[in-house]
Amino acid sequence: MEETHQKPHAIFIPYPLQGHVIPSVHLAIKLASRGFTITFINTHFIHRQITASSSAADIFATVRDSGLDIRYATMSDGLPVEFDRSLNHDQFMAALLHVFSAHAEAAVAEVVRSGTTPAPSCLIADTFYVWPSKVAKKFGLKYVSYWTEPALVFTLYYHMGLLRLNGHFGCLEAREDAIDYIPGVQSINPTDTTSYLQESDGSSVCHQINSKAFEDVKGADFVLCNTVQELELDTISALKTKMPFYSIGPIFPTGFTKSLVPTSLWSESDCTQWLDTKPRGSVLYVSFGSYAHVTHNDLVEIATGLLLSGVSFVWVLRADIVSSEDPDPLPEGFREELGDRSMIIPWCCQIQVLAHSSIGGFLTHCGWNSVLESMWCEVPMLCFPLYTDQFTNRKLVVDDWKIGINLCDKKRIMRAEVSQKVGRLMSDKTGDKYRSAIKDVKKGLENALRPDGSSEMNLDQFIKDLKFSIQKKSGGTLDQNKDRLSNGT
C-alpha cells in the first residue's frame, strides 16, 4: 500500500465528445507530471477519429517518451464505430445511458486484473456518466468526478430537485421569475439555465442522464472542476460545504498553442499564412464547436450578416453543422462575393487561431473550452449559445464578467442584428470596454495557475487528500479486488 500511496494509479475515462476529451487529456498529463500513473481509456469511435486526423496510433506516445507514465487503451461505447453519433444524438445518448456502463466496468476490470504496477487506486471519470461511483466501489477504487464545465452549471444540475420543488423545472408551466434560492447563486433567470433545465418535458434520454449522473456524483470521493475559484467564488464556496470540490482550471496544454497529444476529431486547416496578411485585431473568428448544430435559416442569417458587416473573418464550418445530409448550407454565391475577406474551413486548431494577433473577436456557441480559450487569448466574444451549458456560459460571459455581447436578443436571429453586433464588437471605439475587461479576466486566470495561485494550490491539496484517502483504506482492498474477479463478480 505504501507504493500505491506514493504513486497513485488512476484509470481515466473521459466522456466521448471532443469538448470533454480535450480537458481530460490535459488533466491526465498534468496529473502524470505530478507523479501519477494514468491509464487513459477512449472509446473506439473517438480513437478512430483522432488517429485518422493525426496518424498517431498511440496518442500519448510523445508524452510517454518525455518520461510520463500514461498508458492508453480503448473500449466500445456500445455502438458500431461507423454509426453517425452527431446525426443520431438521442440513440447515442441512449447507448451512454443504458449500455456504456457494462463496457466501462469490463475495461476497469481488465486493468485491475492485469496485475499492473502500481495497482489502480482511483477512477477518474466525467461527471456526466451515470455509473462511476458504482464501478469504483465494486473494485475498491476512489472515485474522482471530473466536471469540465463551470461550477454554476454543476450547482444548477446538483439542485434539480430544488428547482423542481419550486416550480422552475419539470412542470408544464414552469415559473418565469428569477431563481434566487440556489446556495451560492445570488440570482439567475430561467432563460440563463441550461437548455435541459428550460424544457418542460423531463422524460428525454438527456434528462435521464442528467438526473442519474447527479445522483451518482453524490457517491464521488472528490470532484475536480475546470474553472477558476476567483471567477465563481460564492458558487464554489457553497458547493464545498456539500462535497470535496476543487477548482483547478483552466486546464490547457503546456505552452497553450501546441498540444503534444492529438485531440482533434478532424484534420485541421492551417490559417496562419492568411491571418499573417491581416492587420492586428481585425479578424473575427467564427466557430460553433465540435458537436452542436444550427438551423439552415440561422446559418443563412449569420452568413449574410457577416457579409454585410464588412469585417474579415475565419469561419470554421463543419460539414455537418446543419446536417450530415447538407454539407454546403451557405447561400449561393456567398464565397465568391466575399473574395479574400474570409477564410472558410472545415476545422482548425482553435487555440492557435485565437492566439494569433490578427484575431479581434470570437463569434462563439459558448462551449466552456471556447470561453476559457478566448479569455486566455484576450479575445472578447459575440455569444450565440445553442444548447446544454452554453446558455449559462453566455450569462457568465455577458452579465457577470462583461467580456462579450449577446448576438441576438430576440428569439429569431436577423442578419441586420448580426452585422450591427459584429461591428460593435470589432470596432476600436465600441469594443474597447470588452477588450479592457477581458485583460483583467486573463490576469485572474494567470494568477490562478501560478505556483501559489488558487488552482495550483487546489490541485496540490486534492493530490494530498487523495493520497491520504488511499493510504487510509484497508490493506485488504487489493485482495478483495482479486477475490471479486476470481469469483466473476
PDB file of N, CA, C and O in Angstrom, residues 304-362:
ATOM      1  N   THR A 304     -25.136  36.049 -44.002  1.00  0.00           N
ATOM      2  CA  THR A 304     -25.465  37.321 -44.653  1.00  0.00           C
ATOM      3  C   THR A 304     -25.070  38.494 -43.766  1.00  0.00           C
ATOM      4  O   THR A 304     -24.584  39.528 -44.257  1.00  0.00           O
ATOM      5  N   GLY A 305     -25.250  38.340 -42.450  1.00  0.00           N
ATOM      6  CA  GLY A 305     -24.848  39.387 -41.508  1.00  0.00           C
ATOM      7  C   GLY A 305     -23.348  39.606 -41.527  1.00  0.00           C
ATOM      8  O   GLY A 305     -22.870  40.748 -41.466  1.00  0.00           O
ATOM      9  N   LEU A 306     -22.587  38.521 -41.626  1.00  0.00           N
ATOM     10  CA  LEU A 306     -21.125  38.640 -41.726  1.00  0.00           C
ATOM     11  C   LEU A 306     -20.727  39.361 -43.006  1.00  0.00           C
ATOM     12  O   LEU A 306     -19.836  40.218 -43.008  1.00  0.00           O
ATOM     13  N   LEU A 307     -21.421  39.046 -44.087  1.00  0.00           N
ATOM     14  CA  LEU A 307     -21.150  39.709 -45.376  1.00  0.00           C
ATOM     15  C   LEU A 307     -21.421  41.205 -45.270  1.00  0.00           C
ATOM     16  O   LEU A 307     -20.615  42.042 -45.694  1.00  0.00           O
ATOM     17  N   LEU A 308     -22.549  41.557 -44.664  1.00  0.00           N
ATOM     18  CA  LEU A 308     -22.943  42.966 -44.530  1.00  0.00           C
ATOM     19  C   LEU A 308     -22.009  43.750 -43.600  1.00  0.00           C
ATOM     20  O   LEU A 308     -21.850  44.955 -43.745  1.00  0.00           O
ATOM     21  N   SER A 309     -21.411  43.072 -42.640  1.00  0.00           N
ATOM     22  CA  SER A 309     -20.590  43.756 -41.631  1.00  0.00           C
ATOM     23  C   SER A 309     -19.318  44.362 -42.219  1.00  0.00           C
ATOM     24  O   SER A 309     -18.770  45.322 -41.668  1.00  0.00           O
ATOM     25  N   GLY A 310     -18.828  43.812 -43.325  1.00  0.00           N
ATOM     26  CA  GLY A 310     -17.584  44.290 -43.913  1.00  0.00           C
ATOM     27  C   GLY A 310     -16.337  43.834 -43.174  1.00  0.00           C
ATOM     28  O   GLY A 310     -15.220  44.204 -43.541  1.00  0.00           O
ATOM     29  N   VAL A 311     -16.500  43.000 -42.141  1.00  0.00           N
ATOM     30  CA  VAL A 311     -15.371  42.541 -41.323  1.00  0.00           C
ATOM     31  C   VAL A 311     -14.763  41.280 -41.937  1.00  0.00           C
ATOM     32  O   VAL A 311     -15.470  40.420 -42.455  1.00  0.00           O
ATOM     33  N   SER A 312     -13.436  41.152 -41.867  1.00  0.00           N
ATOM     34  CA  SER A 312     -12.766  39.921 -42.288  1.00  0.00           C
ATOM     35  C   SER A 312     -13.002  38.835 -41.229  1.00  0.00           C
ATOM     36  O   SER A 312     -13.070  39.136 -40.032  1.00  0.00           O
ATOM     37  N   PHE A 313     -13.108  37.598 -41.668  1.00  0.00           N
ATOM     38  CA  PHE A 313     -13.369  36.535 -40.685  1.00  0.00           C
ATOM     39  C   PHE A 313     -12.823  35.189 -41.141  1.00  0.00           C
ATOM     40  O   PHE A 313     -12.676  34.918 -42.329  1.00  0.00           O
ATOM     41  N   VAL A 314     -12.508  34.353 -40.146  1.00  0.00           N
ATOM     42  CA  VAL A 314     -12.218  32.929 -40.338  1.00  0.00           C
ATOM     43  C   VAL A 314     -13.430  32.186 -39.787  1.00  0.00           C
ATOM     44  O   VAL A 314     -13.803  32.376 -38.630  1.00  0.00           O
ATOM     45  N   TRP A 315     -14.037  31.336 -40.609  1.00  0.00           N
ATOM     46  CA  TRP A 315     -15.236  30.619 -40.183  1.00  0.00           C
ATOM     47  C   TRP A 315     -14.970  29.121 -40.265  1.00  0.00           C
ATOM     48  O   TRP A 315     -14.720  28.578 -41.334  1.00  0.00           O
ATOM     49  N   VAL A 316     -15.034  28.475 -39.099  1.00  0.00           N
ATOM     50  CA  VAL A 316     -14.963  27.017 -39.051  1.00  0.00           C
ATOM     51  C   VAL A 316     -16.370  26.484 -39.299  1.00  0.00           C
ATOM     52  O   VAL A 316     -17.261  26.632 -38.466  1.00  0.00           O
ATOM     53  N   LEU A 317     -16.547  25.883 -40.449  1.00  0.00           N
ATOM     54  CA  LEU A 317     -17.867  25.413 -40.868  1.00  0.00           C
ATOM     55  C   LEU A 317     -17.812  23.894 -41.056  1.00  0.00           C
ATOM     56  O   LEU A 317     -17.402  23.406 -42.105  1.00  0.00           O
ATOM     57  N   ARG A 318     -18.160  23.177 -39.998  1.00  0.00           N
ATOM     58  CA  ARG A 318     -18.166  21.715 -40.086  1.00  0.00           C
ATOM     59  C   ARG A 318     -19.111  21.251 -41.178  1.00  0.00           C
ATOM     60  O   ARG A 318     -20.163  21.858 -41.414  1.00  0.00           O
ATOM     61  N   ALA A 319     -18.767  20.149 -41.818  1.00  0.00           N
ATOM     62  CA  ALA A 319     -19.598  19.616 -42.903  1.00  0.00           C
ATOM     63  C   ALA A 319     -20.994  19.252 -42.419  1.00  0.00           C
ATOM     64  O   ALA A 319     -21.954  19.296 -43.194  1.00  0.00           O
ATOM     65  N   ASP A 320     -21.127  18.941 -41.113  1.00  0.00           N
ATOM     66  CA  ASP A 320     -22.432  18.532 -40.574  1.00  0.00           C
ATOM     67  C   ASP A 320     -23.069  19.613 -39.701  1.00  0.00           C
ATOM     68  O   ASP A 320     -23.948  19.316 -38.899  1.00  0.00           O
ATOM     69  N   ILE A 321     -22.640  20.877 -39.853  1.00  0.00           N
ATOM     70  CA  ILE A 321     -23.102  21.944 -38.953  1.00  0.00           C
ATOM     71  C   ILE A 321     -24.626  22.107 -38.986  1.00  0.00           C
ATOM     72  O   ILE A 321     -25.251  22.387 -37.974  1.00  0.00           O
ATOM     73  N   VAL A 322     -25.228  21.934 -40.157  1.00  0.00           N
ATOM     74  CA  VAL A 322     -26.695  21.928 -40.252  1.00  0.00           C
ATOM     75  C   VAL A 322     -27.184  20.493 -40.189  1.00  0.00           C
ATOM     76  O   VAL A 322     -28.052  20.135 -39.401  1.00  0.00           O
ATOM     77  N   SER A 323     -26.610  19.653 -41.030  1.00  0.00           N
ATOM     78  CA  SER A 323     -26.967  18.237 -41.076  1.00  0.00           C
ATOM     79  C   SER A 323     -25.905  17.495 -41.874  1.00  0.00           C
ATOM     80  O   SER A 323     -25.292  18.067 -42.783  1.00  0.00           O
ATOM     81  N   SER A 324     -25.704  16.238 -41.532  1.00  0.00           N
ATOM     82  CA  SER A 324     -24.765  15.421 -42.306  1.00  0.00           C
ATOM     83  C   SER A 324     -25.208  15.287 -43.754  1.00  0.00           C
ATOM     84  O   SER A 324     -24.426  14.950 -44.632  1.00  0.00           O
ATOM     85  N   GLU A 325     -26.515  15.565 -43.999  1.00  0.00           N
ATOM     86  CA  GLU A 325     -27.067  15.428 -45.344  1.00  0.00           C
ATOM     87  C   GLU A 325     -27.044  16.748 -46.114  1.00  0.00           C
ATOM     88  O   GLU A 325     -27.518  16.829 -47.240  1.00  0.00           O
ATOM     89  N   ASP A 326     -26.497  17.812 -45.492  1.00  0.00           N
ATOM     90  CA  ASP A 326     -26.431  19.128 -46.150  1.00  0.00           C
ATOM     91  C   ASP A 326     -25.029  19.695 -45.962  1.00  0.00           C
ATOM     92  O   ASP A 326     -24.791  20.582 -45.143  1.00  0.00           O
ATOM     93  N   PRO A 327     -24.043  19.188 -46.729  1.00  0.00           N
ATOM     94  CA  PRO A 327     -22.643  19.540 -46.495  1.00  0.00           C
ATOM     95  C   PRO A 327     -22.251  20.957 -46.895  1.00  0.00           C
ATOM     96  O   PRO A 327     -21.192  21.430 -46.504  1.00  0.00           O
ATOM     97  N   ASP A 328     -23.066  21.674 -47.694  1.00  0.00           N
ATOM     98  CA  ASP A 328     -22.725  23.045 -48.090  1.00  0.00           C
ATOM     99  C   ASP A 328     -23.952  23.942 -47.958  1.00  0.00           C
ATOM    100  O   ASP A 328     -24.621  24.279 -48.943  1.00  0.00           O
ATOM    101  N   PRO A 329     -24.276  24.359 -46.729  1.00  0.00           N
ATOM    102  CA  PRO A 329     -25.513  25.105 -46.486  1.00  0.00           C
ATOM    103  C   PRO A 329     -25.414  26.609 -46.715  1.00  0.00           C
ATOM    104  O   PRO A 329     -26.388  27.335 -46.488  1.00  0.00           O
ATOM    105  N   LEU A 330     -24.265  27.111 -47.153  1.00  0.00           N
ATOM    106  CA  LEU A 330     -24.104  28.555 -47.339  1.00  0.00           C
ATOM    107  C   LEU A 330     -24.932  29.050 -48.523  1.00  0.00           C
ATOM    108  O   LEU A 330     -25.183  28.306 -49.469  1.00  0.00           O
ATOM    109  N   PRO A 331     -25.364  30.324 -48.487  1.00  0.00           N
ATOM    110  CA  PRO A 331     -26.132  30.881 -49.607  1.00  0.00           C
ATOM    111  C   PRO A 331     -25.335  30.810 -50.914  1.00  0.00           C
ATOM    112  O   PRO A 331     -24.098  30.914 -50.914  1.00  0.00           O
ATOM    113  N   GLU A 332     -26.023  30.650 -52.007  1.00  0.00           N
ATOM    114  CA  GLU A 332     -25.380  30.558 -53.316  1.00  0.00           C
ATOM    115  C   GLU A 332     -24.616  31.851 -53.614  1.00  0.00           C
ATOM    116  O   GLU A 332     -25.131  32.953 -53.432  1.00  0.00           O
ATOM    117  N   GLY A 333     -23.384  31.723 -54.049  1.00  0.00           N
ATOM    118  CA  GLY A 333     -22.555  32.876 -54.396  1.00  0.00           C
ATOM    119  C   GLY A 333     -21.900  33.559 -53.218  1.00  0.00           C
ATOM    120  O   GLY A 333     -21.167  34.547 -53.393  1.00  0.00           O
ATOM    121  N   PHE A 334     -22.128  33.044 -51.987  1.00  0.00           N
ATOM    122  CA  PHE A 334     -21.613  33.694 -50.775  1.00  0.00           C
ATOM    123  C   PHE A 334     -20.086  33.744 -50.775  1.00  0.00           C
ATOM    124  O   PHE A 334     -19.480  34.803 -50.544  1.00  0.00           O
ATOM    125  N   ARG A 335     -19.459  32.629 -51.048  1.00  0.00           N
ATOM    126  CA  ARG A 335     -17.994  32.576 -51.013  1.00  0.00           C
ATOM    127  C   ARG A 335     -17.385  33.515 -52.057  1.00  0.00           C
ATOM    128  O   ARG A 335     -16.390  34.209 -51.785  1.00  0.00           O
ATOM    129  N   GLU A 336     -17.969  33.532 -53.236  1.00  0.00           N
ATOM    130  CA  GLU A 336     -17.439  34.358 -54.325  1.00  0.00           C
ATOM    131  C   GLU A 336     -17.546  35.843 -53.989  1.00  0.00           C
ATOM    132  O   GLU A 336     -16.627  36.633 -54.270  1.00  0.00           O
ATOM    133  N   GLU A 337     -18.646  36.228 -53.363  1.00  0.00           N
ATOM    134  CA  GLU A 337     -18.859  37.640 -53.038  1.00  0.00           C
ATOM    135  C   GLU A 337     -17.868  38.123 -51.971  1.00  0.00           C
ATOM    136  O   GLU A 337     -17.485  39.292 -51.956  1.00  0.00           O
ATOM    137  N   LEU A 338     -17.463  37.239 -51.099  1.00  0.00           N
ATOM    138  CA  LEU A 338     -16.538  37.612 -50.032  1.00  0.00           C
ATOM    139  C   LEU A 338     -15.116  37.845 -50.545  1.00  0.00           C
ATOM    140  O   LEU A 338     -14.388  38.681 -50.021  1.00  0.00           O
ATOM    141  N   GLY A 339     -14.723  37.062 -51.522  1.00  0.00           N
ATOM    142  CA  GLY A 339     -13.347  37.177 -52.025  1.00  0.00           C
ATOM    143  C   GLY A 339     -12.335  36.831 -50.952  1.00  0.00           C
ATOM    144  O   GLY A 339     -12.485  35.840 -50.223  1.00  0.00           O
ATOM    145  N   ASP A 340     -11.318  37.673 -50.791  1.00  0.00           N
ATOM    146  CA  ASP A 340     -10.240  37.399 -49.844  1.00  0.00           C
ATOM    147  C   ASP A 340     -10.552  37.904 -48.439  1.00  0.00           C
ATOM    148  O   ASP A 340      -9.694  37.880 -47.562  1.00  0.00           O
ATOM    149  N   ARG A 341     -11.795  38.338 -48.231  1.00  0.00           N
ATOM    150  CA  ARG A 341     -12.172  38.872 -46.918  1.00  0.00           C
ATOM    151  C   ARG A 341     -12.375  37.779 -45.883  1.00  0.00           C
ATOM    152  O   ARG A 341     -12.478  38.038 -44.685  1.00  0.00           O
ATOM    153  N   SER A 342     -12.480  36.532 -46.347  1.00  0.00           N
ATOM    154  CA  SER A 342     -12.783  35.458 -45.405  1.00  0.00           C
ATOM    155  C   SER A 342     -11.977  34.210 -45.723  1.00  0.00           C
ATOM    156  O   SER A 342     -11.462  34.036 -46.828  1.00  0.00           O
ATOM    157  N   MET A 343     -11.890  33.351 -44.726  1.00  0.00           N
ATOM    158  CA  MET A 343     -11.339  32.022 -44.906  1.00  0.00           C
ATOM    159  C   MET A 343     -12.337  31.062 -44.273  1.00  0.00           C
ATOM    160  O   MET A 343     -12.558  31.092 -43.048  1.00  0.00           O
ATOM    161  N   ILE A 344     -12.964  30.221 -45.072  1.00  0.00           N
ATOM    162  CA  ILE A 344     -13.973  29.275 -44.587  1.00  0.00           C
ATOM    163  C   ILE A 344     -13.372  27.878 -44.668  1.00  0.00           C
ATOM    164  O   ILE A 344     -12.983  27.418 -45.739  1.00  0.00           O
ATOM    165  N   ILE A 345     -13.293  27.232 -43.515  1.00  0.00           N
ATOM    166  CA  ILE A 345     -12.581  25.957 -43.411  1.00  0.00           C
ATOM    167  C   ILE A 345     -13.426  24.956 -42.615  1.00  0.00           C
ATOM    168  O   ILE A 345     -14.273  25.345 -41.812  1.00  0.00           O
ATOM    169  N   PRO A 346     -13.192  23.645 -42.805  1.00  0.00           N
ATOM    170  CA  PRO A 346     -13.980  22.655 -42.069  1.00  0.00           C
ATOM    171  C   PRO A 346     -13.563  22.502 -40.604  1.00  0.00           C
ATOM    172  O   PRO A 346     -14.373  22.161 -39.754  1.00  0.00           O
ATOM    173  N   TRP A 347     -12.275  22.746 -40.299  1.00  0.00           N
ATOM    174  CA  TRP A 347     -11.805  22.615 -38.911  1.00  0.00           C
ATOM    175  C   TRP A 347     -10.428  23.237 -38.800  1.00  0.00           C
ATOM    176  O   TRP A 347      -9.745  23.436 -39.805  1.00  0.00           O
ATOM    177  N   CYS A 348     -10.021  23.591 -37.566  1.00  0.00           N
ATOM    178  CA  CYS A 348      -8.696  24.168 -37.363  1.00  0.00           C
ATOM    179  C   CYS A 348      -8.255  23.905 -35.931  1.00  0.00           C
ATOM    180  O   CYS A 348      -9.028  23.396 -35.107  1.00  0.00           O
ATOM    181  N   CYS A 349      -7.018  24.277 -35.622  1.00  0.00           N
ATOM    182  CA  CYS A 349      -6.548  24.260 -34.237  1.00  0.00           C
ATOM    183  C   CYS A 349      -6.978  25.585 -33.607  1.00  0.00           C
ATOM    184  O   CYS A 349      -6.365  26.630 -33.834  1.00  0.00           O
ATOM    185  N   GLN A 350      -8.052  25.537 -32.846  1.00  0.00           N
ATOM    186  CA  GLN A 350      -8.676  26.766 -32.351  1.00  0.00           C
ATOM    187  C   GLN A 350      -7.735  27.602 -31.490  1.00  0.00           C
ATOM    188  O   GLN A 350      -7.709  28.834 -31.605  1.00  0.00           O
ATOM    189  N   ILE A 351      -6.973  26.973 -30.627  1.00  0.00           N
ATOM    190  CA  ILE A 351      -6.108  27.758 -29.738  1.00  0.00           C
ATOM    191  C   ILE A 351      -5.023  28.500 -30.526  1.00  0.00           C
ATOM    192  O   ILE A 351      -4.644  29.613 -30.160  1.00  0.00           O
ATOM    193  N   GLN A 352      -4.570  27.928 -31.632  1.00  0.00           N
ATOM    194  CA  GLN A 352      -3.583  28.625 -32.457  1.00  0.00           C
ATOM    195  C   GLN A 352      -4.205  29.831 -33.153  1.00  0.00           C
ATOM    196  O   GLN A 352      -3.578  30.887 -33.271  1.00  0.00           O
ATOM    197  N   VAL A 353      -5.447  29.679 -33.614  1.00  0.00           N
ATOM    198  CA  VAL A 353      -6.123  30.795 -34.283  1.00  0.00           C
ATOM    199  C   VAL A 353      -6.426  31.910 -33.286  1.00  0.00           C
ATOM    200  O   VAL A 353      -6.139  33.087 -33.540  1.00  0.00           O
ATOM    201  N   LEU A 354      -7.000  31.564 -32.135  1.00  0.00           N
ATOM    202  CA  LEU A 354      -7.338  32.591 -31.143  1.00  0.00           C
ATOM    203  C   LEU A 354      -6.101  33.341 -30.652  1.00  0.00           C
ATOM    204  O   LEU A 354      -6.183  34.523 -30.312  1.00  0.00           O
ATOM    205  N   ALA A 355      -4.959  32.661 -30.621  1.00  0.00           N
ATOM    206  CA  ALA A 355      -3.729  33.293 -30.134  1.00  0.00           C
ATOM    207  C   ALA A 355      -3.075  34.194 -31.173  1.00  0.00           C
ATOM    208  O   ALA A 355      -2.136  34.931 -30.855  1.00  0.00           O
ATOM    209  N   HIS A 356      -3.555  34.176 -32.425  1.00  0.00           N
ATOM    210  CA  HIS A 356      -2.943  34.990 -33.477  1.00  0.00           C
ATOM    211  C   HIS A 356      -3.298  36.467 -33.276  1.00  0.00           C
ATOM    212  O   HIS A 356      -4.441  36.814 -32.942  1.00  0.00           O
ATOM    213  N   SER A 357      -2.341  37.328 -33.511  1.00  0.00           N
ATOM    214  CA  SER A 357      -2.515  38.763 -33.237  1.00  0.00           C
ATOM    215  C   SER A 357      -3.598  39.420 -34.091  1.00  0.00           C
ATOM    216  O   SER A 357      -4.143  40.466 -33.715  1.00  0.00           O
ATOM    217  N   SER A 358      -3.952  38.838 -35.224  1.00  0.00           N
ATOM    218  CA  SER A 358      -4.958  39.468 -36.088  1.00  0.00           C
ATOM    219  C   SER A 358      -6.382  39.215 -35.608  1.00  0.00           C
ATOM    220  O   SER A 358      -7.320  39.868 -36.079  1.00  0.00           O
ATOM    221  N   ILE A 359      -6.579  38.276 -34.689  1.00  0.00           N
ATOM    222  CA  ILE A 359      -7.926  37.957 -34.206  1.00  0.00           C
ATOM    223  C   ILE A 359      -8.370  39.003 -33.183  1.00  0.00           C
ATOM    224  O   ILE A 359      -7.694  39.243 -32.182  1.00  0.00           O
ATOM    225  N   GLY A 360      -9.536  39.607 -33.440  1.00  0.00           N
ATOM    226  CA  GLY A 360     -10.039  40.651 -32.548  1.00  0.00           C
ATOM    227  C   GLY A 360     -11.367  40.332 -31.903  1.00  0.00           C
ATOM    228  O   GLY A 360     -11.832  41.066 -31.022  1.00  0.00           O
ATOM    229  N   GLY A 361     -12.006  39.229 -32.303  1.00  0.00           N
ATOM    230  CA  GLY A 361     -13.289  38.857 -31.726  1.00  0.00           C
ATOM    231  C   GLY A 361     -13.616  37.414 -32.052  1.00  0.00           C
ATOM    232  O   GLY A 361     -13.044  36.826 -32.971  1.00  0.00           O
ATOM    233  N   PHE A 362     -14.559  36.827 -31.310  1.00  0.00           N
ATOM    234  CA  PHE A 362     -14.911  35.422 -31.448  1.00  0.00           C
ATOM    235  C   PHE A 362     -16.430  35.292 -31.412  1.00  0.00           C
ATOM    236  O   PHE A 362     -17.054  35.551 -30.388  1.00  0.00           O
TER     237      PHE A 362
END
